[in-house]
Amino acid sequence: MAYLHAYSLVCSRAFVIDLYHTIALCPYADLLNHSSSAAHTSLSADDFVCHRCGSLRQCEHDIESTSGIAYRLEHLPSDARDRLETEVDTVDLRVDRRKVRLGSEVFNSYGENMGDGRLLSEWGFIEQDSIGGNVSFTLEELGRGGE
């Protein structure tokens, strides 16, 4: 029972980062309340890292295109690829300051168009306007159809 409790605590606070790091606990990011309609922040990470070693830069695991550039980096302009040589891979929580008024609560969105069933199963809460009602959902709504 203690294992299940610990597992649920971690899973309901972890964010999907990329194919190498998969999920991670991001300090402070899970402290913000969710809003589907009025989010002020977004969690961002470079999702094009190497899935085998986590490198932002071109690495030995990459498959190169005919131009000699790793397929996973081809979408980047050349100056951005050059910057990757010295850049450190981070996860950033960015606030759109134009949306935040002095003294107001800052909201994050844990995902767009997420129903209460998915919010409950992935994050451990439901939207405020659903409290007191029933939450029903299908496996397809949870993104787990066909498993």
PDB file of C-alpha atoms in Angstrom:
ATOM      1  CA  MET A   1       0.000   0.000   0.000  1.00  0.00           C
ATOM      2  CA  ALA A   2       2.863   2.421   0.787  1.00  0.00           C
ATOM      3  CA  TYR A   3       4.336   1.730  -2.664  1.00  0.00           C
ATOM      4  CA  LEU A   4       1.052   2.602  -4.401  1.00  0.00           C
ATOM      5  CA  HIS A   5       0.760   5.794  -2.373  1.00  0.00           C
ATOM      6  CA  ALA A   6       4.326   6.843  -3.265  1.00  0.00           C
ATOM      7  CA  TYR A   7       3.789   5.885  -6.910  1.00  0.00           C
ATOM      8  CA  SER A   8       0.625   7.987  -7.141  1.00  0.00           C
ATOM      9  CA  LEU A   9       2.379  10.972  -5.545  1.00  0.00           C
ATOM     10  CA  VAL A  10       5.188  10.863  -8.103  1.00  0.00           C
ATOM     11  CA  CYS A  11       3.002  10.144 -11.132  1.00  0.00           C
ATOM     12  CA  SER A  12       0.534  12.923 -10.358  1.00  0.00           C
ATOM     13  CA  ARG A  13       3.370  15.465 -10.170  1.00  0.00           C
ATOM     14  CA  ALA A  14       5.640  14.358 -13.028  1.00  0.00           C
ATOM     15  CA  PHE A  15       5.771  16.086 -16.396  1.00  0.00           C
ATOM     16  CA  VAL A  16       6.529  14.531 -19.785  1.00  0.00           C
ATOM     17  CA  ILE A  17       9.847  16.028 -20.922  1.00  0.00           C
ATOM     18  CA  ASP A  18      11.197  14.236 -24.017  1.00  0.00           C
ATOM     19  CA  LEU A  19      11.993  10.782 -25.414  1.00  0.00           C
ATOM     20  CA  TYR A  20      15.234  10.431 -23.435  1.00  0.00           C
ATOM     21  CA  HIS A  21      14.253  11.826 -20.041  1.00  0.00           C
ATOM     22  CA  THR A  22      10.649  10.626 -20.422  1.00  0.00           C
ATOM     23  CA  ILE A  23       9.057  12.040 -17.265  1.00  0.00           C
ATOM     24  CA  ALA A  24      10.568  14.163 -14.526  1.00  0.00           C
ATOM     25  CA  LEU A  25       9.670  15.965 -11.354  1.00  0.00           C
ATOM     26  CA  CYS A  26      10.015  19.700 -12.011  1.00  0.00           C
ATOM     27  CA  PRO A  27      10.290  21.665  -8.762  1.00  0.00           C
ATOM     28  CA  TYR A  28       7.647  24.373  -8.408  1.00  0.00           C
ATOM     29  CA  ALA A  29       5.883  23.506 -11.674  1.00  0.00           C
ATOM     30  CA  ASP A  30       3.376  21.277  -9.878  1.00  0.00           C
ATOM     31  CA  LEU A  31       2.600  23.993  -7.319  1.00  0.00           C
ATOM     32  CA  LEU A  32       0.613  26.038  -9.815  1.00  0.00           C
ATOM     33  CA  ASN A  33      -3.086  25.384 -10.132  1.00  0.00           C
ATOM     34  CA  HIS A  34      -4.455  24.266 -13.495  1.00  0.00           C
ATOM     35  CA  SER A  35      -6.668  26.278 -15.796  1.00  0.00           C
ATOM     36  CA  SER A  36      -7.906  25.033 -19.148  1.00  0.00           C
ATOM     37  CA  SER A  37      -8.994  28.489 -20.230  1.00  0.00           C
ATOM     38  CA  ALA A  38      -6.751  31.056 -18.491  1.00  0.00           C
ATOM     39  CA  ALA A  39      -3.233  29.615 -18.191  1.00  0.00           C
ATOM     40  CA  HIS A  40      -0.384  32.086 -17.712  1.00  0.00           C
ATOM     41  CA  THR A  41       2.527  29.668 -17.988  1.00  0.00           C
ATOM     42  CA  SER A  42       3.910  26.918 -20.119  1.00  0.00           C
ATOM     43  CA  LEU A  43       6.497  24.279 -19.327  1.00  0.00           C
ATOM     44  CA  SER A  44       8.913  23.881 -22.201  1.00  0.00           C
ATOM     45  CA  ALA A  45      11.848  21.649 -23.021  1.00  0.00           C
ATOM     46  CA  ASP A  46      13.774  20.879 -26.167  1.00  0.00           C
ATOM     47  CA  ASP A  47      11.976  17.731 -27.245  1.00  0.00           C
ATOM     48  CA  PHE A  48      14.394  16.929 -30.065  1.00  0.00           C
ATOM     49  CA  VAL A  49      17.183  15.504 -27.874  1.00  0.00           C
ATOM     50  CA  CYS A  50      18.773  12.190 -28.811  1.00  0.00           C
ATOM     51  CA  HIS A  51      16.538   9.410 -27.507  1.00  0.00           C
ATOM     52  CA  ARG A  52      19.570   7.246 -26.612  1.00  0.00           C
ATOM     53  CA  CYS A  53      21.926   9.674 -24.824  1.00  0.00           C
ATOM     54  CA  GLY A  54      19.910  12.888 -24.308  1.00  0.00           C
ATOM     55  CA  SER A  55      22.322  15.066 -26.305  1.00  0.00           C
ATOM     56  CA  LEU A  56      21.075  18.320 -27.787  1.00  0.00           C
ATOM     57  CA  ARG A  57      24.072  18.383 -30.133  1.00  0.00           C
ATOM     58  CA  GLN A  58      24.507  16.023 -33.034  1.00  0.00           C
ATOM     59  CA  CYS A  59      25.857  12.750 -31.650  1.00  0.00           C
ATOM     60  CA  GLU A  60      27.031   9.277 -32.639  1.00  0.00           C
ATOM     61  CA  HIS A  61      23.483   7.869 -32.426  1.00  0.00           C
ATOM     62  CA  ASP A  62      22.041  10.229 -35.014  1.00  0.00           C
ATOM     63  CA  ILE A  63      21.022   9.274 -38.498  1.00  0.00           C
ATOM     64  CA  GLU A  64      22.153  12.010 -40.845  1.00  0.00           C
ATOM     65  CA  SER A  65      20.261  13.312 -43.834  1.00  0.00           C
ATOM     66  CA  THR A  66      21.941  13.796 -47.204  1.00  0.00           C
ATOM     67  CA  SER A  67      22.927  17.289 -46.039  1.00  0.00           C
ATOM     68  CA  GLY A  68      24.951  15.810 -43.145  1.00  0.00           C
ATOM     69  CA  ILE A  69      22.533  17.106 -40.490  1.00  0.00           C
ATOM     70  CA  ALA A  70      20.826  14.791 -38.009  1.00  0.00           C
ATOM     71  CA  TYR A  71      17.195  14.276 -38.985  1.00  0.00           C
ATOM     72  CA  ARG A  72      16.064  15.319 -35.490  1.00  0.00           C
ATOM     73  CA  LEU A  73      17.830  18.701 -35.919  1.00  0.00           C
ATOM     74  CA  GLU A  74      16.899  19.482 -39.525  1.00  0.00           C
ATOM     75  CA  HIS A  75      13.917  21.612 -38.519  1.00  0.00           C
ATOM     76  CA  LEU A  76      16.209  24.085 -36.721  1.00  0.00           C
ATOM     77  CA  PRO A  77      17.778  27.082 -38.461  1.00  0.00           C
ATOM     78  CA  SER A  78      21.586  26.873 -38.765  1.00  0.00           C
ATOM     79  CA  ASP A  79      22.174  29.529 -36.059  1.00  0.00           C
ATOM     80  CA  ALA A  80      20.050  27.499 -33.620  1.00  0.00           C
ATOM     81  CA  ARG A  81      22.037  24.335 -34.433  1.00  0.00           C
ATOM     82  CA  ASP A  82      25.278  26.274 -33.828  1.00  0.00           C
ATOM     83  CA  ARG A  83      23.941  27.460 -30.450  1.00  0.00           C
ATOM     84  CA  LEU A  84      23.329  23.836 -29.399  1.00  0.00           C
ATOM     85  CA  GLU A  85      27.105  23.283 -29.279  1.00  0.00           C
ATOM     86  CA  THR A  86      27.315  25.320 -26.050  1.00  0.00           C
ATOM     87  CA  GLU A  87      23.726  25.253 -24.778  1.00  0.00           C
ATOM     88  CA  VAL A  88      22.695  23.267 -21.718  1.00  0.00           C
ATOM     89  CA  ASP A  89      19.500  21.210 -21.866  1.00  0.00           C
ATOM     90  CA  THR A  90      16.928  22.656 -19.447  1.00  0.00           C
ATOM     91  CA  VAL A  91      13.244  22.557 -18.662  1.00  0.00           C
ATOM     92  CA  ASP A  92      11.787  26.053 -18.383  1.00  0.00           C
ATOM     93  CA  LEU A  93       8.590  27.347 -16.845  1.00  0.00           C
ATOM     94  CA  ARG A  94       7.791  30.522 -18.728  1.00  0.00           C
ATOM     95  CA  VAL A  95       5.233  33.110 -17.694  1.00  0.00           C
ATOM     96  CA  ASP A  96       3.405  35.233 -20.245  1.00  0.00           C
ATOM     97  CA  ARG A  97       3.569  38.487 -18.276  1.00  0.00           C
ATOM     98  CA  ARG A  98       1.015  40.174 -20.529  1.00  0.00           C
ATOM     99  CA  LYS A  99      -1.642  37.858 -19.069  1.00  0.00           C
ATOM    100  CA  VAL A 100      -0.757  38.284 -15.372  1.00  0.00           C
ATOM    101  CA  ARG A 101      -2.144  41.138 -13.325  1.00  0.00           C
ATOM    102  CA  LEU A 102      -0.392  42.299 -10.175  1.00  0.00           C
ATOM    103  CA  GLY A 103      -1.659  40.308  -7.188  1.00  0.00           C
ATOM    104  CA  SER A 104      -3.481  37.658  -9.236  1.00  0.00           C
ATOM    105  CA  GLU A 105      -2.912  33.910  -9.058  1.00  0.00           C
ATOM    106  CA  VAL A 106      -0.698  32.428 -11.769  1.00  0.00           C
ATOM    107  CA  PHE A 107      -2.178  29.352 -13.489  1.00  0.00           C
ATOM    108  CA  ASN A 108      -0.541  26.607 -15.524  1.00  0.00           C
ATOM    109  CA  SER A 109      -2.233  24.342 -18.046  1.00  0.00           C
ATOM    110  CA  TYR A 110      -1.450  20.662 -17.549  1.00  0.00           C
ATOM    111  CA  GLY A 111      -2.756  19.993 -21.038  1.00  0.00           C
ATOM    112  CA  GLU A 112      -5.225  21.437 -23.495  1.00  0.00           C
ATOM    113  CA  ASN A 113      -8.685  19.909 -23.872  1.00  0.00           C
ATOM    114  CA  MET A 114      -8.185  17.440 -21.035  1.00  0.00           C
ATOM    115  CA  GLY A 115     -11.400  16.100 -19.609  1.00  0.00           C
ATOM    116  CA  ASP A 116     -11.919  15.556 -15.896  1.00  0.00           C
ATOM    117  CA  GLY A 117     -11.269  11.811 -16.222  1.00  0.00           C
ATOM    118  CA  ARG A 118      -7.826  12.375 -17.676  1.00  0.00           C
ATOM    119  CA  LEU A 119      -7.030  15.198 -15.226  1.00  0.00           C
ATOM    120  CA  LEU A 120      -8.021  12.897 -12.368  1.00  0.00           C
ATOM    121  CA  SER A 121      -6.045   9.871 -13.594  1.00  0.00           C
ATOM    122  CA  GLU A 122      -2.887  11.799 -14.562  1.00  0.00           C
ATOM    123  CA  TRP A 123      -2.800  14.706 -12.122  1.00  0.00           C
ATOM    124  CA  GLY A 124      -5.059  13.724  -9.219  1.00  0.00           C
ATOM    125  CA  PHE A 125      -7.645  16.514  -9.464  1.00  0.00           C
ATOM    126  CA  ILE A 126     -10.661  17.688 -11.468  1.00  0.00           C
ATOM    127  CA  GLU A 127     -11.772  21.143 -12.610  1.00  0.00           C
ATOM    128  CA  GLN A 128     -13.409  23.293  -9.928  1.00  0.00           C
ATOM    129  CA  ASP A 129     -16.787  23.408 -11.715  1.00  0.00           C
ATOM    130  CA  SER A 130     -16.973  19.582 -11.635  1.00  0.00           C
ATOM    131  CA  ILE A 131     -16.692  19.279  -7.850  1.00  0.00           C
ATOM    132  CA  GLY A 132     -19.821  17.733  -6.387  1.00  0.00           C
ATOM    133  CA  GLY A 133     -20.821  16.094  -9.650  1.00  0.00           C
ATOM    134  CA  ASN A 134     -19.950  12.760 -11.193  1.00  0.00           C
ATOM    135  CA  VAL A 135     -16.850  12.171 -13.266  1.00  0.00           C
ATOM    136  CA  SER A 136     -17.254   9.562 -15.957  1.00  0.00           C
ATOM    137  CA  PHE A 137     -14.862   8.756 -18.776  1.00  0.00           C
ATOM    138  CA  THR A 138     -13.918   6.112 -21.307  1.00  0.00           C
ATOM    139  CA  LEU A 139     -10.500   4.550 -21.897  1.00  0.00           C
ATOM    140  CA  GLU A 140     -10.334   6.441 -25.220  1.00  0.00           C
ATOM    141  CA  GLU A 141     -10.720   9.769 -23.368  1.00  0.00           C
ATOM    142  CA  LEU A 142      -7.791   8.800 -21.168  1.00  0.00           C
ATOM    143  CA  GLY A 143      -5.675   8.166 -24.252  1.00  0.00           C
ATOM    144  CA  ARG A 144      -5.506   4.485 -23.432  1.00  0.00           C
ATOM    145  CA  GLY A 145      -7.929   3.065 -25.957  1.00  0.00           C
ATOM    146  CA  GLY A 146      -6.916  -0.293 -27.376  1.00  0.00           C
ATOM    147  CA  GLU A 147      -4.489  -1.183 -24.565  1.00  0.00           C
TER     148      GLU A 147
END
